[in-house]
Short mmCIF file of C-alpha atoms and ligand atoms in Angstrom, two decimals:
data_model
loop_
_atom_site.label_atom_id
_atom_site.label_comp_id
_atom_site.label_asym_id
_atom_site.label_seq_id
_atom_site.Cartn_x
_atom_site.Cartn_y
_atom_site.Cartn_z
CA MET A 297 11.63 16.13 -12.09
CA THR A 298 7.99 17.28 -12.23
CA THR A 299 6.00 16.07 -15.27
CA HIS A 300 4.07 18.64 -17.33
CA ASP A 301 0.90 16.73 -16.34
CA ALA A 302 1.31 17.41 -12.58
CA ARG A 303 -1.76 15.75 -11.12
CA LEU A 304 -0.82 16.34 -7.47
CA ARG A 305 0.25 19.98 -7.55
CA ASP A 306 -0.40 21.64 -4.13
CA LYS A 307 -0.95 18.24 -2.43
CA CYS A 308 1.03 16.97 0.57
CA ALA A 309 1.34 13.21 0.76
CA LEU A 310 2.50 10.89 3.50
CA VAL A 311 3.55 7.47 2.17
CA THR A 312 4.37 4.69 4.64
CA GLY A 313 6.75 1.87 3.78
CA ALA A 314 8.35 4.31 1.34
CA ALA A 315 11.94 3.11 1.62
CA ARG A 316 11.41 0.44 -1.02
CA GLY A 317 8.96 -1.52 -3.15
CA ILE A 318 5.48 -0.17 -3.88
CA GLY A 319 5.82 2.64 -1.31
CA ALA A 320 9.04 3.95 -2.87
CA ALA A 321 7.60 3.76 -6.40
CA THR A 322 4.49 5.63 -5.22
CA ALA A 323 6.50 8.35 -3.46
CA GLU A 324 8.61 8.82 -6.60
CA LEU A 325 5.55 9.03 -8.88
CA PHE A 326 3.76 11.45 -6.53
CA HIS A 327 6.86 13.65 -6.43
CA ALA A 328 7.03 13.65 -10.23
CA HIS A 329 3.40 14.79 -10.23
CA GLY A 330 4.17 17.85 -8.12
CA ALA A 331 3.27 16.66 -4.60
CA THR A 332 5.26 17.45 -1.50
CA VAL A 333 6.03 13.95 -0.28
CA TYR A 334 6.87 12.66 3.19
CA LEU A 335 8.49 9.26 2.82
CA CYS A 336 8.02 7.31 6.06
CA ASP A 337 9.56 4.01 7.08
CA VAL A 338 11.53 2.26 9.83
CA ASP A 339 14.47 1.68 7.48
CA ASP A 340 15.95 5.14 8.02
CA GLU A 341 19.11 4.69 5.99
CA THR A 342 17.35 3.55 2.80
CA GLY A 343 14.42 5.93 3.28
CA THR A 344 16.71 8.92 3.73
CA SER A 345 18.64 8.07 0.60
CA VAL A 346 15.46 7.57 -1.52
CA ALA A 347 14.16 10.98 -0.36
CA ALA A 348 17.54 12.64 -0.99
CA LYS A 349 17.60 11.27 -4.56
CA LEU A 350 14.17 12.81 -5.22
CA GLY A 351 15.43 16.20 -3.98
CA ALA A 352 13.42 19.31 -3.09
CA GLY A 353 9.86 18.54 -2.04
CA ALA A 354 10.75 15.08 -0.68
CA HIS A 355 11.32 14.55 3.05
CA TYR A 356 12.09 11.44 5.08
CA LEU A 357 10.47 10.83 8.47
CA HIS A 358 10.94 7.84 10.76
CA LEU A 359 7.48 6.35 11.33
CA ASP A 360 6.79 2.92 12.76
CA VAL A 361 3.16 2.54 11.69
CA THR A 362 2.33 0.40 14.73
CA ASP A 363 3.17 3.25 17.11
CA GLU A 364 0.35 5.75 17.70
CA ALA A 365 2.64 8.44 19.14
CA GLN A 366 4.84 8.33 16.02
CA TRP A 367 1.80 8.98 13.82
CA THR A 368 0.97 12.06 15.88
CA ARG A 369 4.57 13.24 15.65
CA ALA A 370 4.65 12.79 11.85
CA THR A 371 1.38 14.60 11.12
CA THR A 372 2.26 17.40 13.57
CA GLU A 373 5.62 17.83 11.90
CA MET A 374 3.95 18.08 8.48
CA ALA A 375 1.47 20.67 9.76
CA ASP A 376 4.25 22.66 11.48
CA ARG A 377 6.14 22.82 8.18
CA ASP A 378 2.98 24.15 6.51
CA HIS A 379 2.48 20.85 4.67
CA PRO A 380 -0.79 19.54 6.12
CA MET A 381 -1.46 16.01 4.93
CA SER A 382 -3.96 15.78 2.05
CA ILE A 383 -2.99 12.29 0.81
CA LEU A 384 -2.09 9.19 2.81
CA VAL A 385 -0.85 5.92 1.34
CA ASN A 386 -0.70 3.06 3.84
CA SER A 387 1.89 0.86 2.12
CA ALA A 388 4.03 -0.35 5.06
CA GLY A 389 3.52 -4.06 5.43
CA ALA A 390 5.04 -7.52 5.52
CA ALA A 391 4.02 -11.04 4.55
CA SER A 392 4.69 -14.42 6.07
CA LYS A 393 3.61 -17.86 4.98
CA ALA A 394 2.60 -20.87 7.06
CA SER A 395 -0.44 -23.06 7.59
CA ILE A 396 -2.75 -22.18 10.46
CA MET A 397 -1.34 -25.09 12.46
CA GLN A 398 2.21 -23.85 11.88
CA THR A 399 1.53 -20.15 12.62
CA SER A 400 2.53 -19.04 16.10
CA LEU A 401 0.26 -16.65 17.94
CA ALA A 402 3.14 -14.17 18.02
CA GLU A 403 3.38 -14.27 14.21
CA LEU A 404 -0.38 -13.82 13.77
CA ARG A 405 -0.21 -10.81 16.08
CA ARG A 406 2.79 -9.39 14.19
CA MET A 407 0.89 -9.56 10.88
CA ILE A 408 -2.26 -8.01 12.35
CA ASP A 409 -0.30 -5.33 14.16
CA LEU A 410 1.73 -4.21 11.16
CA ASN A 411 -0.76 -4.65 8.30
CA LEU A 412 -4.08 -3.94 10.01
CA VAL A 413 -3.39 -1.89 13.16
CA GLY A 414 -0.84 0.18 11.20
CA THR A 415 -3.55 0.99 8.64
CA PHE A 416 -6.08 1.71 11.40
CA LEU A 417 -3.72 4.20 13.07
CA GLY A 418 -3.07 5.80 9.67
CA LEU A 419 -6.80 6.24 9.13
CA GLN A 420 -7.15 7.89 12.55
CA ALA A 421 -4.22 10.19 11.77
CA ALA A 422 -5.76 11.11 8.39
CA GLY A 423 -9.19 11.69 9.93
CA ALA A 424 -7.65 14.16 12.37
CA ALA A 425 -5.20 15.87 9.99
CA MET A 426 -7.21 16.20 6.75
CA THR A 427 -9.33 19.12 7.92
CA THR A 428 -10.08 20.30 4.37
CA GLY A 429 -10.56 16.82 2.87
CA GLY A 430 -8.21 14.40 1.21
CA SER A 431 -7.64 10.90 -0.08
CA VAL A 432 -6.41 7.75 1.64
CA VAL A 433 -5.23 4.70 -0.28
CA ASN A 434 -4.74 1.46 1.65
CA LEU A 435 -2.71 -1.49 0.46
CA SER A 436 -4.81 -4.60 0.71
CA SER A 437 -3.96 -7.54 -1.54
CA LEU A 438 -5.34 -10.14 -3.90
CA ARG A 439 -4.89 -12.32 -0.78
CA GLY A 440 -7.37 -10.03 0.98
CA VAL A 441 -9.98 -10.98 -1.64
CA LEU A 442 -9.17 -14.60 -2.47
CA ALA A 443 -8.43 -16.90 0.49
CA THR A 444 -5.08 -18.57 -0.03
CA ALA A 445 -3.80 -21.64 1.80
CA GLU A 446 -0.82 -20.85 4.05
CA LEU A 447 -1.57 -17.14 4.00
CA GLY A 448 -3.96 -17.13 6.96
CA ALA A 449 -2.32 -14.43 9.09
CA TYR A 450 -1.47 -12.22 6.10
CA GLY A 451 -4.86 -12.83 4.47
CA ALA A 452 -6.76 -12.03 7.68
CA SER A 453 -4.89 -8.73 7.95
CA LYS A 454 -5.58 -7.86 4.30
CA PHE A 455 -9.27 -8.86 4.36
CA GLY A 456 -9.41 -6.59 7.42
CA VAL A 457 -7.82 -3.71 5.52
CA ARG A 458 -10.65 -3.90 2.96
CA ALA A 459 -13.25 -3.81 5.75
CA LEU A 460 -11.61 -0.80 7.41
CA THR A 461 -11.38 0.93 4.02
CA ARG A 462 -15.12 0.70 3.45
CA VAL A 463 -16.06 1.69 6.99
CA ALA A 464 -13.70 4.69 6.85
CA ALA A 465 -15.12 5.69 3.44
CA LEU A 466 -18.59 5.85 4.98
CA GLU A 467 -17.50 7.65 8.13
CA PHE A 468 -15.13 10.14 6.48
CA ALA A 469 -17.34 11.07 3.52
CA GLU A 470 -18.85 14.02 5.37
CA SER A 471 -15.32 15.36 5.89
CA ASN A 472 -14.66 15.04 2.14
CA ILE A 473 -12.01 12.38 2.73
CA ARG A 474 -12.15 9.56 0.21
CA VAL A 475 -10.81 6.13 1.24
CA ASN A 476 -10.02 3.34 -1.21
CA ALA A 477 -7.90 0.21 -1.36
CA VAL A 478 -5.74 -1.38 -4.00
CA CYS A 479 -5.37 -5.15 -4.15
CA PRO A 480 -2.15 -6.11 -5.91
CA GLY A 481 -1.45 -9.65 -7.02
CA SER A 482 2.17 -10.75 -7.19
CA ILE A 483 4.37 -7.68 -7.54
CA ASP A 484 8.11 -7.92 -8.00
CA THR A 485 9.41 -6.53 -4.67
CA ALA A 486 11.40 -7.86 -1.71
CA ILE A 487 8.27 -8.75 0.30
CA THR A 488 8.35 -12.41 -0.76
CA ALA A 489 12.15 -12.72 -0.68
CA GLY A 490 12.17 -14.48 2.71
CA ALA A 491 12.58 -18.19 3.47
CA ASP A 492 8.80 -18.70 3.85
CA PHE A 493 8.39 -18.26 0.09
CA ALA A 494 11.56 -20.08 -1.04
CA ASN A 495 9.73 -23.27 -2.06
CA ASP A 496 7.07 -21.57 -4.17
CA ASP A 497 7.16 -22.64 -7.83
CA MET A 498 7.18 -19.16 -9.35
CA ASP A 499 7.22 -20.41 -12.96
CA ALA A 500 4.03 -22.41 -12.42
CA TYR A 501 2.51 -19.52 -10.51
CA VAL A 502 3.26 -17.01 -13.26
CA LYS A 503 1.65 -19.35 -15.81
CA SER A 504 -1.54 -19.21 -13.75
CA ILE A 505 -1.73 -15.40 -14.05
CA PRO A 506 -3.85 -14.41 -17.10
CA LEU A 507 -1.32 -11.73 -18.11
CA GLN A 508 1.45 -14.33 -17.63
CA ARG A 509 3.80 -12.16 -15.59
CA ARG A 510 4.26 -10.55 -12.18
CA GLY A 511 3.46 -6.87 -11.82
CA LEU A 512 5.89 -4.01 -11.29
CA PRO A 513 5.80 -1.59 -8.34
CA LEU A 514 5.23 1.29 -10.80
CA GLU A 515 2.11 -0.42 -12.14
CA VAL A 516 0.64 -0.36 -8.63
CA ALA A 517 1.86 3.20 -8.04
CA LYS A 518 -0.02 4.39 -11.15
CA ALA A 519 -3.29 2.97 -9.78
CA ILE A 520 -2.58 4.57 -6.40
CA LEU A 521 -1.97 7.90 -8.17
CA PHE A 522 -5.41 7.66 -9.77
CA LEU A 523 -7.09 7.02 -6.40
CA ALA A 524 -5.03 9.71 -4.63
CA SER A 525 -5.66 12.41 -7.23
CA ASP A 526 -8.77 14.39 -8.09
CA ASP A 527 -9.15 12.17 -11.20
CA SER A 528 -11.03 9.77 -8.88
CA SER A 529 -13.10 12.51 -7.19
CA TYR A 530 -16.30 10.38 -7.17
CA VAL A 531 -14.62 7.13 -6.08
CA THR A 532 -14.66 6.08 -2.43
CA GLY A 533 -15.01 2.82 -0.54
CA THR A 534 -13.82 0.63 -3.36
CA ASP A 535 -11.09 -1.95 -4.06
CA LEU A 536 -9.06 -1.81 -7.24
CA MET A 537 -7.61 -5.14 -8.33
CA ILE A 538 -4.11 -4.93 -9.83
CA ASP A 539 -3.51 -8.62 -10.30
CA GLY A 540 -2.99 -9.36 -13.98
CA GLY A 541 -6.51 -10.79 -14.12
CA THR A 542 -6.13 -13.51 -11.47
CA SER A 543 -9.29 -12.59 -9.55
CA ALA A 544 -11.40 -12.37 -12.72
CA GLY A 545 -11.98 -16.13 -12.74
CA ALA A 546 -10.46 -19.31 -14.08
CA ARG A 547 -9.77 -20.94 -17.44
CA THR A 548 -10.71 -24.55 -18.13
CA PRO A 549 -7.46 -26.51 -18.29
CA LYS A 550 -6.70 -27.97 -21.77
CA ARG A 551 -5.52 -31.55 -22.31
CA SER A 552 -1.85 -31.59 -23.25
CA SER A 553 -1.42 -32.79 -26.86
CA PRO A 554 -0.55 -36.50 -27.20
N1 NAD B 95 4.66 -7.14 -3.44
C1 NAD B 95 3.51 -7.79 -3.53
O1 NAD B 95 3.41 -8.82 -4.24
C2 NAD B 95 2.29 -7.31 -2.81
C3 NAD B 95 1.06 -7.87 -3.16
C4 NAD B 95 -0.09 -7.44 -2.50
C5 NAD B 95 -0.01 -6.46 -1.52
N2 NAD B 95 1.21 -5.95 -1.20
C6 NAD B 95 1.23 -4.96 -0.13
O2 NAD B 95 1.86 -3.78 -0.57
C7 NAD B 95 2.51 -3.15 0.53
C8 NAD B 95 3.94 -2.85 0.15
O3 NAD B 95 4.59 -4.08 -0.13
P1 NAD B 95 5.97 -4.16 -0.90
O4 NAD B 95 5.88 -5.30 -1.82
O5 NAD B 95 6.36 -2.83 -1.40
O6 NAD B 95 6.91 -4.60 0.33
P2 NAD B 95 8.43 -4.27 0.66
O7 NAD B 95 8.85 -5.33 1.60
O8 NAD B 95 9.22 -4.07 -0.58
O9 NAD B 95 8.32 -2.86 1.42
C9 NAD B 95 7.70 -2.76 2.66
C10 NAD B 95 8.25 -1.53 3.37
O10 NAD B 95 7.56 -1.41 4.64
C11 NAD B 95 8.51 -1.03 5.61
N3 NAD B 95 8.04 -1.38 6.94
C12 NAD B 95 8.03 -2.60 7.55
N4 NAD B 95 7.56 -2.50 8.80
C13 NAD B 95 7.26 -1.18 9.00
C14 NAD B 95 6.73 -0.45 10.09
N5 NAD B 95 6.42 -1.04 11.26
N6 NAD B 95 6.53 0.88 9.94
C15 NAD B 95 6.85 1.50 8.77
N7 NAD B 95 7.38 0.86 7.72
C16 NAD B 95 7.57 -0.47 7.83
C17 NAD B 95 9.78 -1.80 5.21
O11 NAD B 95 10.93 -1.24 5.83
C18 NAD B 95 9.75 -1.64 3.70
O12 NAD B 95 10.42 -0.46 3.29
C19 NAD B 95 2.38 -4.10 1.72
O13 NAD B 95 1.31 -3.66 2.53
C20 NAD B 95 2.04 -5.42 1.07
O14 NAD B 95 1.32 -6.27 1.91
C21 NAD B 95 2.35 -6.33 -1.82
#
């Protein structure tokens, strides 16, 4: 259902990783704000059903973000349907956790390929397709700002996403394409559901977050909506932290009472 405050009317958005998590929440919010949305993922069954639930104006496309030819196919299909891309959200991604000594070269390459090369190919696709301007929002991470032990491969990919975001903002400005990144902290999605994260003490971690809770996918989607829409028309080349205050600094620990 479109909201009365439709901030993306007449826009056509491609959202990667849209079958679940932050990508799905973003696609849903964009659709509610009047955009034509192309939900893209490799999980075709879930992606198709999310798009079907949204109804008219929502389309599912298979797009493996690491495959250059699939990017060309997706943007060509949008243009052929008279929906040229004006917004791109690069949300497809994955995380894995291990020390540098425990990370295989294959795993490092998987992280870089999916999180960084996937974003790079998305930027190239946007640069070619957004002939009348547009907005790109990349998913970096708090871990792409603050180095975190055992997140070397993931962190390297997400620091890289911030670098690419700024370079693209400079290079695409003359084409009226804005490029920004969001840096979420811990958001309640399936990304950390794997065995790598099973031993994390989530209660202790949550206590370390100034707002004392994990974020919700919709809270990230709302920030992405701001950067995707004309509300942020003078914003490009920046990172928006969505981390409950974690990156703001630290508190001095208090002695526990006797
Ligand atoms: N959840 C968090 O705490 C958090 C924090 C910081 C940054 N992020 C970033 O936000 C983005 C979305 O994360 P999420 O939490 O929604 O994750 P998620 O695991 O819930 O969703 C990721 C989606 O990406 C899709 N995907 C995986 N490989 C793909 C590929 N090759 N091509 C296309 N799609 C592919 C998956 O099928 C899935 O639907 C990621 O880039 C992630 O690094 C997440």
